[in-house]
Coordinates of C-alpha atoms in Angstrom, one line a residue:
M1 CA -30.3 -33.5 1.8
T2 CA -30.3 -32.0 -2.0
R3 CA -29.9 -28.5 -1.4
P4 CA -30.4 -26.6 -4.4
S5 CA -28.2 -23.4 -5.6
A6 CA -28.9 -20.3 -3.9
R7 CA -28.0 -18.4 -7.1
G8 CA -30.6 -20.7 -9.6
G9 CA -32.8 -19.9 -6.9
S10 CA -32.3 -15.9 -6.4
R11 CA -32.0 -15.7 -10.2
A12 CA -35.9 -17.4 -11.1
S13 CA -37.5 -15.1 -8.4
A14 CA -36.1 -11.9 -10.1
D15 CA -37.0 -13.6 -13.7
R16 CA -40.6 -13.9 -12.0
L17 CA -40.8 -10.7 -10.8
A18 CA -39.7 -8.9 -13.9
R19 CA -42.1 -11.4 -15.3
L20 CA -45.3 -9.8 -13.2
L21 CA -44.2 -5.9 -13.3
N22 CA -44.7 -6.3 -17.3
L23 CA -48.2 -8.7 -17.4
V24 CA -50.2 -6.4 -16.3
P25 CA -49.6 -3.0 -18.3
Y26 CA -48.9 -5.6 -21.0
L27 CA -53.1 -7.5 -20.5
L28 CA -54.5 -3.7 -19.6
A29 CA -53.5 -2.9 -23.6
R30 CA -55.1 -6.9 -24.8
P31 CA -58.9 -6.7 -22.8
G32 CA -59.6 -10.2 -23.5
I33 CA -56.7 -11.6 -24.8
E34 CA -56.1 -15.4 -24.9
L35 CA -54.2 -17.0 -22.6
A36 CA -52.7 -18.7 -25.4
E37 CA -51.6 -15.9 -27.4
A38 CA -50.4 -14.0 -24.0
A39 CA -48.0 -16.6 -23.4
G40 CA -46.6 -17.1 -26.2
D41 CA -46.1 -13.3 -26.8
L42 CA -44.5 -13.2 -23.3
G43 CA -42.5 -16.6 -23.8
V44 CA -44.3 -18.3 -21.0
T45 CA -45.9 -21.5 -21.1
E46 CA -49.6 -20.9 -20.8
R47 CA -49.4 -22.8 -17.1
Q48 CA -46.6 -20.7 -16.2
L49 CA -49.0 -18.0 -17.1
R50 CA -52.4 -19.2 -14.5
E51 CA -49.3 -19.3 -12.0
D52 CA -48.4 -15.9 -12.5
L53 CA -52.0 -14.7 -13.2
E54 CA -53.0 -16.2 -9.8
L55 CA -49.9 -14.6 -7.9
L56 CA -51.2 -11.7 -9.3
W57 CA -54.7 -11.8 -7.4
V58 CA -52.8 -11.3 -4.1
C59 CA -50.9 -8.1 -5.3
G60 CA -52.2 -4.5 -4.6
L61 CA -51.9 -1.7 -2.8
P62 CA -51.3 -1.8 1.5
G63 CA -54.0 -2.7 3.3
Y64 CA -54.9 -6.1 0.8
G65 CA -58.3 -5.8 1.5
P66 CA -61.5 -5.7 -1.1
G67 CA -60.4 -2.7 -3.4
D68 CA -56.7 -2.7 -3.1
L69 CA -55.8 -6.2 -4.4
I70 CA -55.4 -6.5 -8.5
D71 CA -58.6 -7.9 -9.7
M72 CA -59.1 -9.7 -13.3
A73 CA -62.1 -11.5 -14.8
F74 CA -61.5 -14.8 -17.1
D75 CA -64.0 -15.4 -20.1
G76 CA -63.0 -19.1 -20.4
D77 CA -59.7 -19.4 -22.2
R78 CA -59.8 -15.2 -21.8
V79 CA -58.6 -12.8 -19.0
T80 CA -59.2 -9.2 -18.6
I81 CA -58.1 -7.2 -16.1
T82 CA -60.9 -5.1 -14.3
Y83 CA -58.9 -3.6 -11.5
D84 CA -54.9 -2.7 -11.4
A85 CA -54.2 -1.3 -8.3
G86 CA -52.8 2.1 -9.9
I87 CA -50.0 0.3 -11.6
D88 CA -51.3 2.4 -14.5
R89 CA -50.1 5.7 -12.7
P90 CA -47.1 7.7 -13.7
L91 CA -44.1 6.7 -11.1
R92 CA -43.3 9.4 -8.5
L93 CA -40.0 9.6 -7.1
T94 CA -39.1 9.4 -3.9
P95 CA -35.8 11.5 -2.7
D96 CA -33.9 8.4 -2.1
E97 CA -35.5 7.0 -5.0
A98 CA -34.2 9.4 -7.4
L99 CA -31.2 9.3 -5.8
A100 CA -30.9 5.2 -6.0
L101 CA -31.8 5.5 -9.7
V102 CA -28.8 8.5 -10.5
V103 CA -26.3 5.8 -8.8
A104 CA -27.1 3.1 -11.0
L105 CA -27.7 4.9 -14.0
R106 CA -24.1 6.5 -13.7
M107 CA -22.7 3.3 -12.8
L108 CA -23.8 1.6 -16.1
A109 CA -22.6 4.5 -17.8
E110 CA -19.2 3.8 -16.3
T111 CA -19.5 -0.1 -16.6
P112 CA -17.0 -1.4 -19.3
G113 CA -19.4 -3.3 -22.1
V114 CA -22.0 -0.3 -22.5
T115 CA -22.3 -1.0 -26.3
N116 CA -24.5 2.8 -26.3
R117 CA -23.3 4.6 -23.3
E118 CA -24.6 8.0 -25.1
A119 CA -28.5 6.5 -24.5
V120 CA -27.4 6.3 -20.9
E121 CA -26.1 9.3 -20.9
R122 CA -29.3 11.2 -22.4
A123 CA -31.5 9.3 -20.1
L124 CA -29.1 10.1 -17.4
A125 CA -29.1 13.8 -17.3
K126 CA -33.9 13.3 -18.3
I127 CA -34.1 12.0 -15.4
E128 CA -31.6 14.6 -13.4
H129 CA -33.2 17.4 -14.5
A130 CA -36.9 15.8 -14.4
A131 CA -35.7 15.7 -10.8
G132 CA -34.6 18.6 -10.0
D133 CA -34.3 19.0 -6.1
L134 CA -34.9 15.8 -5.0
V135 CA -30.8 15.2 -6.2
A136 CA -29.8 18.1 -4.8
A137 CA -25.7 17.6 -5.1
P138 CA -23.6 16.2 -7.4
V139 CA -23.5 11.8 -7.9
E140 CA -19.9 11.1 -8.8
V141 CA -19.7 6.9 -9.0
R142 CA -16.5 4.8 -9.0
L143 CA -16.0 1.4 -9.6
P144 CA -13.7 -1.1 -7.0
A145 CA -11.5 -1.8 -9.7
D146 CA -8.3 -0.8 -11.3
T147 CA -9.9 2.3 -13.5
R148 CA -6.5 3.0 -15.2
R149 CA -6.1 0.0 -16.8
V150 CA -9.8 -0.5 -17.5
E151 CA -9.8 2.9 -19.0
E152 CA -6.6 2.3 -21.1
L153 CA -8.5 -1.4 -22.1
R154 CA -11.6 0.2 -23.1
T155 CA -9.2 2.9 -25.4
A156 CA -7.8 -0.3 -27.0
V157 CA -10.4 -1.9 -27.3
E158 CA -12.6 0.7 -29.0
S159 CA -10.1 1.9 -30.9
G160 CA -10.8 -1.5 -33.6
R161 CA -6.8 -2.6 -33.7
A162 CA -5.1 -5.9 -32.5
L163 CA -3.8 -5.9 -29.6
R164 CA -0.8 -7.9 -28.2
I165 CA -1.2 -8.8 -24.4
T166 CA 1.0 -9.8 -21.3
Y167 CA -1.3 -12.3 -19.8
Y168 CA -1.3 -14.2 -16.3
T169 CA -3.7 -17.6 -17.1
A170 CA -4.3 -18.3 -12.8
A171 CA -5.6 -22.1 -14.5
R172 CA -2.3 -23.1 -15.5
D173 CA -0.4 -20.7 -13.3
E174 CA 1.9 -19.0 -16.2
T175 CA 2.2 -16.0 -17.9
T176 CA 2.2 -16.1 -21.2
E177 CA 2.2 -13.0 -24.5
R178 CA -0.5 -13.7 -27.5
V179 CA -2.2 -11.4 -29.9
V180 CA -5.8 -11.0 -30.0
D181 CA -8.2 -9.5 -32.2
P182 CA -11.0 -7.5 -29.6
L183 CA -14.6 -7.9 -29.5
R184 CA -16.0 -6.1 -26.8
M185 CA -15.5 -4.8 -22.7
L186 CA -17.7 -5.8 -20.8
M187 CA -18.1 -6.6 -16.9
V188 CA -19.4 -9.8 -15.1
G189 CA -19.6 -10.3 -11.1
G190 CA -17.6 -6.9 -10.2
R191 CA -14.9 -7.8 -12.9
A192 CA -13.9 -6.3 -15.6
Y193 CA -13.3 -8.5 -19.1
V194 CA -12.0 -8.2 -22.9
E195 CA -13.5 -10.8 -24.9
A196 CA -11.4 -11.3 -27.8
W197 CA -10.4 -14.1 -30.6
C198 CA -7.2 -15.7 -29.1
R199 CA -4.9 -16.1 -32.0
R200 CA -2.6 -18.2 -30.0
V201 CA -5.7 -20.9 -29.5
E202 CA -7.8 -19.9 -31.9
A203 CA -10.8 -19.5 -30.5
V204 CA -12.7 -16.6 -28.1
R205 CA -11.7 -16.2 -25.1
L206 CA -12.5 -13.8 -21.6
F207 CA -9.7 -12.1 -20.4
R208 CA -9.7 -10.9 -16.7
A209 CA -8.6 -6.7 -16.9
D210 CA -6.8 -7.4 -14.0
R211 CA -4.6 -10.4 -14.7
I212 CA -3.2 -8.3 -18.3
D213 CA -0.4 -7.1 -17.3
A214 CA 0.8 -4.8 -20.5
V215 CA -1.3 -4.1 -23.5
T216 CA 0.2 -3.0 -26.2
E217 CA -2.1 -1.4 -29.8
L218 CA -0.9 -3.1 -33.2
D219 CA -1.1 -1.3 -36.4
E220 CA -2.4 -3.7 -38.0
R221 CA -6.6 -3.9 -37.7
A222 CA -8.6 -6.4 -35.7
V223 CA -9.8 -9.0 -37.8
V224 CA -12.4 -11.7 -36.2
P225 CA -13.3 -14.3 -38.1
P226 CA -16.9 -15.4 -39.0
Q227 CA -17.2 -18.0 -37.1
A228 CA -16.3 -16.2 -34.2
R229 CA -19.2 -15.9 -31.6
P230 CA -19.7 -13.8 -27.6
H231 CA -19.9 -16.1 -25.1
D232 CA -23.6 -16.2 -23.4
L233 CA -23.0 -14.8 -19.9
T234 CA -26.3 -14.3 -19.0
E235 CA -25.2 -17.2 -16.2
G236 CA -21.9 -15.6 -15.0
V237 CA -18.5 -16.9 -16.4
F238 CA -18.3 -20.3 -15.3
R239 CA -20.8 -22.5 -17.6
P240 CA -20.5 -26.0 -15.6
S241 CA -21.0 -29.1 -18.1
P242 CA -20.9 -32.8 -18.3
D243 CA -18.3 -33.1 -19.6
L244 CA -15.9 -31.0 -17.3
P245 CA -13.8 -32.7 -14.4
L246 CA -16.5 -33.4 -10.6
I247 CA -14.5 -33.0 -7.6
T248 CA -16.5 -33.3 -4.3
L249 CA -15.3 -32.2 -0.7
R250 CA -15.9 -32.7 3.1
I251 CA -16.0 -29.4 3.9
G252 CA -16.9 -28.0 8.1
R253 CA -19.0 -25.4 8.7
G254 CA -16.8 -22.5 8.5
E255 CA -16.4 -23.1 4.5
R256 CA -20.4 -23.9 3.2
W257 CA -19.2 -20.1 2.1
I258 CA -18.3 -21.7 -1.3
T259 CA -21.7 -23.5 -1.9
E260 CA -23.1 -19.8 -2.2
Y261 CA -19.9 -18.3 -4.3
Y262 CA -19.8 -21.6 -6.7
P263 CA -22.2 -23.2 -8.8
C264 CA -22.7 -27.0 -7.1
E265 CA -24.4 -29.7 -7.9
R266 CA -24.6 -31.1 -4.8
V267 CA -24.7 -30.1 -1.7
E268 CA -25.5 -33.2 1.5
A269 CA -25.5 -33.3 5.1
G270 CA -22.8 -35.6 6.5
G271 CA -21.5 -36.1 9.4
G272 CA -21.8 -33.7 12.4
D273 CA -21.0 -30.3 10.8
H274 CA -19.8 -31.6 7.7
W275 CA -21.3 -31.3 4.2
L276 CA -21.0 -33.1 1.0
V277 CA -20.0 -30.8 -1.8
S278 CA -19.6 -31.3 -5.2
L279 CA -18.1 -28.9 -8.4
R280 CA -17.4 -28.9 -11.9
V281 CA -13.9 -27.6 -12.7
T282 CA -12.4 -27.3 -15.8
D283 CA -8.9 -28.2 -14.4
L284 CA -7.2 -30.0 -11.4
G285 CA -4.3 -27.6 -11.1
W286 CA -6.8 -25.2 -10.1
A287 CA -8.4 -27.0 -7.9
R288 CA -5.5 -28.3 -6.4
R289 CA -5.0 -24.6 -5.3
F290 CA -8.4 -24.4 -4.3
V291 CA -8.6 -27.0 -1.8
L292 CA -5.0 -26.5 -0.1
G293 CA -6.7 -22.7 0.2
L294 CA -9.2 -23.8 2.5
G295 CA -7.9 -24.8 5.4
S296 CA -7.4 -27.8 7.6
N297 CA -11.9 -28.6 7.7
V298 CA -11.7 -29.9 4.1
T299 CA -11.4 -33.3 2.6
V300 CA -10.9 -34.6 -1.0
V301 CA -13.4 -37.3 -1.4
A302 CA -12.7 -37.5 -4.9
P303 CA -11.0 -37.9 -7.4
V304 CA -8.2 -40.1 -6.4
E305 CA -5.9 -37.4 -8.8
L306 CA -6.6 -34.5 -7.4
A307 CA -6.4 -36.2 -3.2
D308 CA -2.8 -37.2 -4.4
Q309 CA -2.1 -33.8 -6.1
V310 CA -3.4 -31.8 -2.4
R311 CA -1.7 -34.4 -0.5
A312 CA 2.0 -34.0 -2.6
A313 CA 1.7 -30.1 -2.2
A314 CA 1.5 -30.3 1.6
V315 CA 4.2 -32.5 1.6
A316 CA 6.1 -30.2 -0.3
A317 CA 5.1 -27.4 1.2
L318 CA 6.3 -28.2 5.1
D319 CA 9.8 -30.1 3.5
A320 CA 9.6 -26.4 2.7
Y321 CA 9.8 -25.1 6.9
A322 CA 12.9 -25.3 9.2
S323 CA 10.3 -26.2 11.8
P324 CA 7.3 -28.0 10.0
T325 CA 3.8 -27.7 11.9
P326 CA 0.3 -28.7 9.9
A327 CA -1.1 -24.9 9.6
A328 CA 2.5 -24.2 7.5
S329 CA 0.6 -26.0 4.6
L330 CA -2.2 -24.1 4.1
G331 CA -2.6 -21.1 2.4
S332 CA -0.5 -20.5 -1.1
T333 CA 2.2 -22.9 -2.1
D334 CA 3.0 -22.0 -5.6
G335 CA 3.9 -18.4 -4.7
S336 CA 1.9 -16.7 -6.6
D337 CA 0.8 -12.7 -6.5
P338 CA -1.4 -12.1 -4.4
R339 CA -3.5 -10.0 -6.2
R340 CA -3.7 -12.8 -8.4
A341 CA -4.8 -15.4 -5.6
V342 CA -8.3 -17.3 -6.2
S343 CA -11.3 -14.8 -4.5
P344 CA -15.2 -16.0 -3.9
A345 CA -16.1 -13.7 -6.6
D346 CA -14.3 -15.3 -9.2
P347 CA -15.6 -18.7 -10.4
A348 CA -13.5 -21.4 -11.0
V349 CA -12.0 -22.0 -14.8
T350 CA -14.0 -22.0 -17.5
A351 CA -13.1 -23.4 -21.5
G352 CA -13.8 -19.8 -22.5
T353 CA -11.3 -17.8 -19.6
Q354 CA -8.2 -17.8 -19.6

């Protein structure tokens, strides 16, 4: 059994929903448009557009009978919406919908990396004014993070100056000092990052805010080289590629959660309740700590080098106890700060993340 990544499937569904929501008003404004032209404007293939139109035919108002569903007419390769099921009517918010929209906009305004915060705040003010009594009480939103540190970093990045940071690199379990030229702040997977040109490695890197132990603004202006390009984070921080090491684990029922939190190349049913899971990592040192933290119901199948590292670390941990037990080898073996531990929301490792 090979199971596709749940993350990829949910994203495809979200992309299609966005297309369908845009498709009806687009076609209403262009009656009789050719399918090839519409597909080009919408950035999809003609085949995908036809499949979307077939889905629209069974969408509409509750009741789903004649006169309730979206209807359209075809004339050769041209299409016209003949009934829009009320999709062109002005949006009327319920109190719950208005509150949800206000909360979402306030969260967006507080998210690092929003390039035009003023535009968000203007939209929020308009909605709150239009909603009137629908939003009876003031709404305050706080992101689940070290807001003091995030605000400090945001101020430093917006100053346009170079920064000296003390940073913990989880992949190598080491703390270094480096000078960086900030590009932007952003939020990915619920975590704040500073994206910057790192003078130490001469490349663009992502620095997790909660792993920056100290930051100092320098007198010099930030100078980002022309070759520096921001990372494409539409698919998340970690971008697996064929040139990265591939590890294969045999996991039990209790460890299946990793297939939902990490991009896996292959998930196969093994004997009993066990699954064989293959995923890419950029550092076997991280993989060693990851495996040790999963528990006793996990076996490294490949590569052999990783299995040897896990075995050596487990033996060393057992030797550190006066009365060794199998359970003593589980959990953290590197004595690292608990706040730096790998969590399901923290992607494995990426070449652009320090």
